Amino acid sequence: MNLRHLAERFSRGVILRRHLPKQFQSLPLYVSPEAGLRYWRWGVETADPMLFRMVRELVRPGAVVWDVGANVGLFSFSAAALAGPRGFVLAIEPDVWLAHLLARSAQRIQQHSAGAAPVAVLCAAASETNCIGQLQIAERARAANYLMEAKGSSQAGGSRYQQATVTVSLDFLLDYFPAPSILKIDVETAEVGVLRGASRLLRTVRPVIWCEVAADNSETVSELLDQG
C-alpha cells in the first residue's frame, strides 16, 4: 500500500471546519479529506481554482443555482455568497454522509451569515427517472462516488460498498423548487441520465449550464442540449 492509499484510509470519517475565500464572504463550511485529500489544507483557495472561477463568472445577485453533485459544497456555498439573500441554492448530493456535511454547513451559514442565499440540501441522485438506485461509494475519494448504472471514473479506485439512494429527475424537482438560472452538473459519468430527465427544464427554463462531461458521453450530451 503506497502513501496516498494510507492517507486516504486515514482520512475516513475526518471532518474539518474551513472557510471559503474572502471573495465568497469567508463563509464557514465543513469538509472532509475523505472527499478529497486536498481538504487537509487549511485554506480551500487552492482546492478547486476552476470551480471558484466559474462561480465568479456565472453567479450574480439574485441567482437561483442548482448544484447537481454537490460533494462538500464548494460550488453551492460560493454561489450562495454571490447570489446573496435574494438568491437560492439547491445542493443535490446522494451520499448520505456528504449530505450531512452539507446540511451542517447550510445551517451554520443560515445562523451566522445573513448576506448569503439560503441553501437547501436534497439527499438524492439526479437521473432520468424517479426510482431507487444504488450509489457506489468510491474506494478512494468520495468525490468519485457514482451510480451503479454509470461506469464512474478511474479516480474511484473501485467501490467500498453500495448505498441505496432515491433518484429523481430535474423535471420533477421543478415542481418543488425555484427554477434554476444556473445549473451545475458533476455526476461522475451519469450526466446523460441527468439531462434526459431534464427535457422540460431545458426547453422551458433554459438555464446557463456548466456540466462535466465524460469523453464517451460528449456526443450524446451535445445532442440532448441541441434538442433542448
PDB file of N, CA and C in Angstrom, residues 6-74:
ATOM      1  N   LEU A   6      -2.577   5.109   2.054  1.00  0.00           N
ATOM      2  CA  LEU A   6      -2.587   5.220   3.512  1.00  0.00           C
ATOM      3  C   LEU A   6      -3.266   6.518   3.950  1.00  0.00           C
ATOM      4  N   ALA A   7      -2.957   7.626   3.255  1.00  0.00           N
ATOM      5  CA  ALA A   7      -3.577   8.913   3.584  1.00  0.00           C
ATOM      6  C   ALA A   7      -5.085   8.866   3.379  1.00  0.00           C
ATOM      7  N   GLU A   8      -5.520   8.180   2.311  1.00  0.00           N
ATOM      8  CA  GLU A   8      -6.960   8.064   2.048  1.00  0.00           C
ATOM      9  C   GLU A   8      -7.647   7.247   3.125  1.00  0.00           C
ATOM     10  N   ARG A   9      -7.018   6.176   3.558  1.00  0.00           N
ATOM     11  CA  ARG A   9      -7.597   5.366   4.646  1.00  0.00           C
ATOM     12  C   ARG A   9      -7.657   6.167   5.944  1.00  0.00           C
ATOM     13  N   PHE A  10      -6.600   6.928   6.228  1.00  0.00           N
ATOM     14  CA  PHE A  10      -6.528   7.716   7.459  1.00  0.00           C
ATOM     15  C   PHE A  10      -7.578   8.830   7.458  1.00  0.00           C
ATOM     16  N   SER A  11      -7.994   9.261   6.255  1.00  0.00           N
ATOM     17  CA  SER A  11      -8.923  10.386   6.129  1.00  0.00           C
ATOM     18  C   SER A  11     -10.372  10.008   6.414  1.00  0.00           C
ATOM     19  N   ARG A  12     -10.677   8.740   6.408  1.00  0.00           N
ATOM     20  CA  ARG A  12     -12.072   8.315   6.523  1.00  0.00           C
ATOM     21  C   ARG A  12     -12.690   8.726   7.860  1.00  0.00           C
ATOM     22  N   GLY A  13     -13.799   9.416   7.761  1.00  0.00           N
ATOM     23  CA  GLY A  13     -14.509   9.850   8.958  1.00  0.00           C
ATOM     24  C   GLY A  13     -14.041  11.174   9.523  1.00  0.00           C
ATOM     25  N   VAL A  14     -12.972  11.750   8.971  1.00  0.00           N
ATOM     26  CA  VAL A  14     -12.440  13.007   9.484  1.00  0.00           C
ATOM     27  C   VAL A  14     -13.286  14.173   8.966  1.00  0.00           C
ATOM     28  N   ILE A  15     -13.691  15.077   9.862  1.00  0.00           N
ATOM     29  CA  ILE A  15     -14.451  16.265   9.488  1.00  0.00           C
ATOM     30  C   ILE A  15     -13.690  17.499   9.970  1.00  0.00           C
ATOM     31  N   LEU A  16     -13.505  18.464   9.079  1.00  0.00           N
ATOM     32  CA  LEU A  16     -12.749  19.671   9.382  1.00  0.00           C
ATOM     33  C   LEU A  16     -13.600  20.902   9.096  1.00  0.00           C
ATOM     34  N   ARG A  17     -13.394  21.955   9.857  1.00  0.00           N
ATOM     35  CA  ARG A  17     -14.100  23.207   9.618  1.00  0.00           C
ATOM     36  C   ARG A  17     -13.162  24.153   8.881  1.00  0.00           C
ATOM     37  N   ARG A  18     -13.649  24.678   7.776  1.00  0.00           N
ATOM     38  CA  ARG A  18     -12.848  25.576   6.946  1.00  0.00           C
ATOM     39  C   ARG A  18     -13.670  26.812   6.592  1.00  0.00           C
ATOM     40  N   HIS A  19     -13.047  27.764   5.866  1.00  0.00           N
ATOM     41  CA  HIS A  19     -13.736  28.961   5.402  1.00  0.00           C
ATOM     42  C   HIS A  19     -13.453  29.151   3.919  1.00  0.00           C
ATOM     43  N   LEU A  20     -14.470  29.597   3.191  1.00  0.00           N
ATOM     44  CA  LEU A  20     -14.282  29.938   1.791  1.00  0.00           C
ATOM     45  C   LEU A  20     -13.405  31.176   1.674  1.00  0.00           C
ATOM     46  N   PRO A  21     -12.840  31.431   0.480  1.00  0.00           N
ATOM     47  CA  PRO A  21     -12.047  32.653   0.284  1.00  0.00           C
ATOM     48  C   PRO A  21     -12.854  33.918   0.577  1.00  0.00           C
ATOM     49  N   LYS A  22     -12.175  35.020   0.837  1.00  0.00           N
ATOM     50  CA  LYS A  22     -12.823  36.270   1.224  1.00  0.00           C
ATOM     51  C   LYS A  22     -13.826  36.746   0.182  1.00  0.00           C
ATOM     52  N   GLN A  23     -13.544  36.503  -1.101  1.00  0.00           N
ATOM     53  CA  GLN A  23     -14.463  36.958  -2.151  1.00  0.00           C
ATOM     54  C   GLN A  23     -15.822  36.275  -2.053  1.00  0.00           C
ATOM     55  N   PHE A  24     -15.894  35.183  -1.281  1.00  0.00           N
ATOM     56  CA  PHE A  24     -17.157  34.485  -1.045  1.00  0.00           C
ATOM     57  C   PHE A  24     -17.583  34.626   0.421  1.00  0.00           C
ATOM     58  N   GLN A  25     -17.341  35.821   0.962  1.00  0.00           N
ATOM     59  CA  GLN A  25     -17.753  36.202   2.320  1.00  0.00           C
ATOM     60  C   GLN A  25     -17.078  35.382   3.415  1.00  0.00           C
ATOM     61  N   SER A  26     -16.040  34.631   3.062  1.00  0.00           N
ATOM     62  CA  SER A  26     -15.363  33.764   4.048  1.00  0.00           C
ATOM     63  C   SER A  26     -16.355  32.854   4.772  1.00  0.00           C
ATOM     64  N   LEU A  27     -17.363  32.409   4.021  1.00  0.00           N
ATOM     65  CA  LEU A  27     -18.397  31.577   4.636  1.00  0.00           C
ATOM     66  C   LEU A  27     -17.792  30.307   5.234  1.00  0.00           C
ATOM     67  N   PRO A  28     -18.281  29.887   6.405  1.00  0.00           N
ATOM     68  CA  PRO A  28     -17.781  28.653   7.012  1.00  0.00           C
ATOM     69  C   PRO A  28     -18.408  27.431   6.348  1.00  0.00           C
ATOM     70  N   LEU A  29     -17.661  26.355   6.290  1.00  0.00           N
ATOM     71  CA  LEU A  29     -18.223  25.103   5.806  1.00  0.00           C
ATOM     72  C   LEU A  29     -17.448  23.940   6.399  1.00  0.00           C
ATOM     73  N   TYR A  30     -18.112  22.797   6.425  1.00  0.00           N
ATOM     74  CA  TYR A  30     -17.497  21.562   6.906  1.00  0.00           C
ATOM     75  C   TYR A  30     -17.056  20.735   5.710  1.00  0.00           C
ATOM     76  N   VAL A  31     -15.822  20.259   5.776  1.00  0.00           N
ATOM     77  CA  VAL A  31     -15.277  19.452   4.693  1.00  0.00           C
ATOM     78  C   VAL A  31     -14.665  18.187   5.281  1.00  0.00           C
ATOM     79  N   SER A  32     -14.254  17.298   4.403  1.00  0.00           N
ATOM     80  CA  SER A  32     -13.569  16.094   4.854  1.00  0.00           C
ATOM     81  C   SER A  32     -12.526  15.681   3.823  1.00  0.00           C
ATOM     82  N   PRO A  33     -11.316  15.350   4.259  1.00  0.00           N
ATOM     83  CA  PRO A  33     -10.329  14.812   3.316  1.00  0.00           C
ATOM     84  C   PRO A  33     -10.759  13.465   2.747  1.00  0.00           C
ATOM     85  N   GLU A  34     -11.810  12.871   3.310  1.00  0.00           N
ATOM     86  CA  GLU A  34     -12.356  11.656   2.713  1.00  0.00           C
ATOM     87  C   GLU A  34     -13.011  11.965   1.373  1.00  0.00           C
ATOM     88  N   ALA A  35     -13.420  13.223   1.174  1.00  0.00           N
ATOM     89  CA  ALA A  35     -13.977  13.637  -0.112  1.00  0.00           C
ATOM     90  C   ALA A  35     -12.875  13.996  -1.101  1.00  0.00           C
ATOM     91  N   GLY A  36     -11.666  14.180  -0.638  1.00  0.00           N
ATOM     92  CA  GLY A  36     -10.518  14.542  -1.460  1.00  0.00           C
ATOM     93  C   GLY A  36      -9.384  14.997  -0.559  1.00  0.00           C
ATOM     94  N   LEU A  37      -8.194  14.468  -0.761  1.00  0.00           N
ATOM     95  CA  LEU A  37      -7.086  14.764   0.147  1.00  0.00           C
ATOM     96  C   LEU A  37      -6.746  16.253   0.205  1.00  0.00           C
ATOM     97  N   ARG A  38      -7.139  17.018  -0.831  1.00  0.00           N
ATOM     98  CA  ARG A  38      -6.841  18.455  -0.834  1.00  0.00           C
ATOM     99  C   ARG A  38      -7.477  19.180   0.346  1.00  0.00           C
ATOM    100  N   TYR A  39      -8.491  18.572   0.962  1.00  0.00           N
ATOM    101  CA  TYR A  39      -9.158  19.240   2.067  1.00  0.00           C
ATOM    102  C   TYR A  39      -8.383  19.151   3.383  1.00  0.00           C
ATOM    103  N   TRP A  40      -7.252  18.482   3.380  1.00  0.00           N
ATOM    104  CA  TRP A  40      -6.376  18.553   4.550  1.00  0.00           C
ATOM    105  C   TRP A  40      -5.775  19.951   4.680  1.00  0.00           C
ATOM    106  N   ARG A  41      -5.661  20.685   3.569  1.00  0.00           N
ATOM    107  CA  ARG A  41      -5.059  22.018   3.610  1.00  0.00           C
ATOM    108  C   ARG A  41      -5.924  22.960   4.435  1.00  0.00           C
ATOM    109  N   TRP A  42      -5.267  23.881   5.124  1.00  0.00           N
ATOM    110  CA  TRP A  42      -6.002  24.813   5.973  1.00  0.00           C
ATOM    111  C   TRP A  42      -6.887  25.736   5.142  1.00  0.00           C
ATOM    112  N   GLY A  43      -6.365  26.275   4.049  1.00  0.00           N
ATOM    113  CA  GLY A  43      -7.157  27.133   3.178  1.00  0.00           C
ATOM    114  C   GLY A  43      -7.712  26.337   2.009  1.00  0.00           C
ATOM    115  N   VAL A  44      -8.932  26.679   1.581  1.00  0.00           N
ATOM    116  CA  VAL A  44      -9.520  25.946   0.461  1.00  0.00           C
ATOM    117  C   VAL A  44      -9.353  26.700  -0.863  1.00  0.00           C
ATOM    118  N   GLU A  45      -8.608  27.801  -0.852  1.00  0.00           N
ATOM    119  CA  GLU A  45      -8.444  28.609  -2.066  1.00  0.00           C
ATOM    120  C   GLU A  45      -7.913  27.792  -3.234  1.00  0.00           C
ATOM    121  N   THR A  46      -7.020  26.846  -2.931  1.00  0.00           N
ATOM    122  CA  THR A  46      -6.402  26.047  -3.988  1.00  0.00           C
ATOM    123  C   THR A  46      -7.089  24.698  -4.197  1.00  0.00           C
ATOM    124  N   ALA A  47      -8.202  24.469  -3.509  1.00  0.00           N
ATOM    125  CA  ALA A  47      -8.868  23.165  -3.613  1.00  0.00           C
ATOM    126  C   ALA A  47      -9.397  22.912  -5.015  1.00  0.00           C
ATOM    127  N   ASP A  48      -9.963  23.929  -5.647  1.00  0.00           N
ATOM    128  CA  ASP A  48     -10.510  23.779  -7.000  1.00  0.00           C
ATOM    129  C   ASP A  48     -10.595  25.156  -7.651  1.00  0.00           C
ATOM    130  N   PRO A  49      -9.469  25.676  -8.156  1.00  0.00           N
ATOM    131  CA  PRO A  49      -9.449  27.035  -8.722  1.00  0.00           C
ATOM    132  C   PRO A  49     -10.441  27.229  -9.857  1.00  0.00           C
ATOM    133  N   MET A  50     -10.615  26.227 -10.734  1.00  0.00           N
ATOM    134  CA  MET A  50     -11.555  26.372 -11.842  1.00  0.00           C
ATOM    135  C   MET A  50     -12.982  26.523 -11.336  1.00  0.00           C
ATOM    136  N   LEU A  51     -13.344  25.753 -10.320  1.00  0.00           N
ATOM    137  CA  LEU A  51     -14.687  25.852  -9.760  1.00  0.00           C
ATOM    138  C   LEU A  51     -14.940  27.258  -9.228  1.00  0.00           C
ATOM    139  N   PHE A  52     -13.999  27.791  -8.478  1.00  0.00           N
ATOM    140  CA  PHE A  52     -14.180  29.144  -7.943  1.00  0.00           C
ATOM    141  C   PHE A  52     -14.276  30.169  -9.073  1.00  0.00           C
ATOM    142  N   ARG A  53     -13.487  29.980 -10.127  1.00  0.00           N
ATOM    143  CA  ARG A  53     -13.543  30.904 -11.264  1.00  0.00           C
ATOM    144  C   ARG A  53     -14.906  30.857 -11.936  1.00  0.00           C
ATOM    145  N   MET A  54     -15.470  29.661 -12.083  1.00  0.00           N
ATOM    146  CA  MET A  54     -16.767  29.538 -12.722  1.00  0.00           C
ATOM    147  C   MET A  54     -17.875  30.167 -11.878  1.00  0.00           C
ATOM    148  N   VAL A  55     -17.772  30.050 -10.566  1.00  0.00           N
ATOM    149  CA  VAL A  55     -18.753  30.713  -9.698  1.00  0.00           C
ATOM    150  C   VAL A  55     -18.706  32.219  -9.932  1.00  0.00           C
ATOM    151  N   ARG A  56     -17.501  32.769  -9.984  1.00  0.00           N
ATOM    152  CA  ARG A  56     -17.369  34.217 -10.195  1.00  0.00           C
ATOM    153  C   ARG A  56     -17.939  34.634 -11.554  1.00  0.00           C
ATOM    154  N   GLU A  57     -17.741  33.805 -12.566  1.00  0.00           N
ATOM    155  CA  GLU A  57     -18.206  34.152 -13.910  1.00  0.00           C
ATOM    156  C   GLU A  57     -19.723  34.017 -14.060  1.00  0.00           C
ATOM    157  N   LEU A  58     -20.314  33.034 -13.380  1.00  0.00           N
ATOM    158  CA  LEU A  58     -21.714  32.696 -13.634  1.00  0.00           C
ATOM    159  C   LEU A  58     -22.718  33.331 -12.672  1.00  0.00           C
ATOM    160  N   VAL A  59     -22.346  33.457 -11.414  1.00  0.00           N
ATOM    161  CA  VAL A  59     -23.348  33.795 -10.388  1.00  0.00           C
ATOM    162  C   VAL A  59     -23.416  35.298 -10.149  1.00  0.00           C
ATOM    163  N   ARG A  60     -24.643  35.810 -10.203  1.00  0.00           N
ATOM    164  CA  ARG A  60     -24.917  37.216  -9.937  1.00  0.00           C
ATOM    165  C   ARG A  60     -25.937  37.324  -8.809  1.00  0.00           C
ATOM    166  N   PRO A  61     -26.053  38.497  -8.181  1.00  0.00           N
ATOM    167  CA  PRO A  61     -27.040  38.661  -7.104  1.00  0.00           C
ATOM    168  C   PRO A  61     -28.437  38.259  -7.569  1.00  0.00           C
ATOM    169  N   GLY A  62     -29.122  37.503  -6.732  1.00  0.00           N
ATOM    170  CA  GLY A  62     -30.470  37.045  -7.034  1.00  0.00           C
ATOM    171  C   GLY A  62     -30.531  35.763  -7.845  1.00  0.00           C
ATOM    172  N   ALA A  63     -29.397  35.166  -8.186  1.00  0.00           N
ATOM    173  CA  ALA A  63     -29.376  33.943  -8.993  1.00  0.00           C
ATOM    174  C   ALA A  63     -29.982  32.764  -8.238  1.00  0.00           C
ATOM    175  N   VAL A  64     -30.606  31.862  -8.999  1.00  0.00           N
ATOM    176  CA  VAL A  64     -31.079  30.588  -8.460  1.00  0.00           C
ATOM    177  C   VAL A  64     -30.172  29.502  -9.044  1.00  0.00           C
ATOM    178  N   VAL A  65     -29.495  28.789  -8.181  1.00  0.00           N
ATOM    179  CA  VAL A  65     -28.468  27.844  -8.594  1.00  0.00           C
ATOM    180  C   VAL A  65     -28.833  26.438  -8.142  1.00  0.00           C
ATOM    181  N   TRP A  66     -28.797  25.489  -9.069  1.00  0.00           N
ATOM    182  CA  TRP A  66     -28.922  24.076  -8.726  1.00  0.00           C
ATOM    183  C   TRP A  66     -27.553  23.439  -8.904  1.00  0.00           C
ATOM    184  N   ASP A  67     -27.044  22.829  -7.844  1.00  0.00           N
ATOM    185  CA  ASP A  67     -25.735  22.170  -7.863  1.00  0.00           C
ATOM    186  C   ASP A  67     -25.970  20.662  -7.810  1.00  0.00           C
ATOM    187  N   VAL A  68     -25.880  20.013  -8.958  1.00  0.00           N
ATOM    188  CA  VAL A  68     -26.162  18.577  -9.065  1.00  0.00           C
ATOM    189  C   VAL A  68     -24.850  17.809  -8.907  1.00  0.00           C
ATOM    190  N   GLY A  69     -24.708  17.149  -7.765  1.00  0.00           N
ATOM    191  CA  GLY A  69     -23.448  16.506  -7.406  1.00  0.00           C
ATOM    192  C   GLY A  69     -22.625  17.481  -6.588  1.00  0.00           C
ATOM    193  N   ALA A  70     -23.165  17.856  -5.425  1.00  0.00           N
ATOM    194  CA  ALA A  70     -22.610  18.982  -4.664  1.00  0.00           C
ATOM    195  C   ALA A  70     -21.355  18.640  -3.883  1.00  0.00           C
ATOM    196  N   ASN A  71     -21.127  17.361  -3.591  1.00  0.00           N
ATOM    197  CA  ASN A  71     -19.966  16.944  -2.789  1.00  0.00           C
ATOM    198  C   ASN A  71     -19.995  17.693  -1.456  1.00  0.00           C
ATOM    199  N   VAL A  72     -18.922  18.389  -1.064  1.00  0.00           N
ATOM    200  CA  VAL A  72     -18.928  19.099   0.231  1.00  0.00           C
ATOM    201  C   VAL A  72     -19.471  20.516   0.113  1.00  0.00           C
ATOM    202  N   GLY A  73     -19.768  20.972  -1.126  1.00  0.00           N
ATOM    203  CA  GLY A  73     -20.456  22.240  -1.273  1.00  0.00           C
ATOM    204  C   GLY A  73     -19.620  23.446  -1.651  1.00  0.00           C
ATOM    205  N   LEU A  74     -18.422  23.253  -2.200  1.00  0.00           N
ATOM    206  CA  LEU A  74     -17.634  24.416  -2.603  1.00  0.00           C
ATOM    207  C   LEU A  74     -18.410  25.300  -3.570  1.00  0.00           C
TER     208      LEU A  74
END
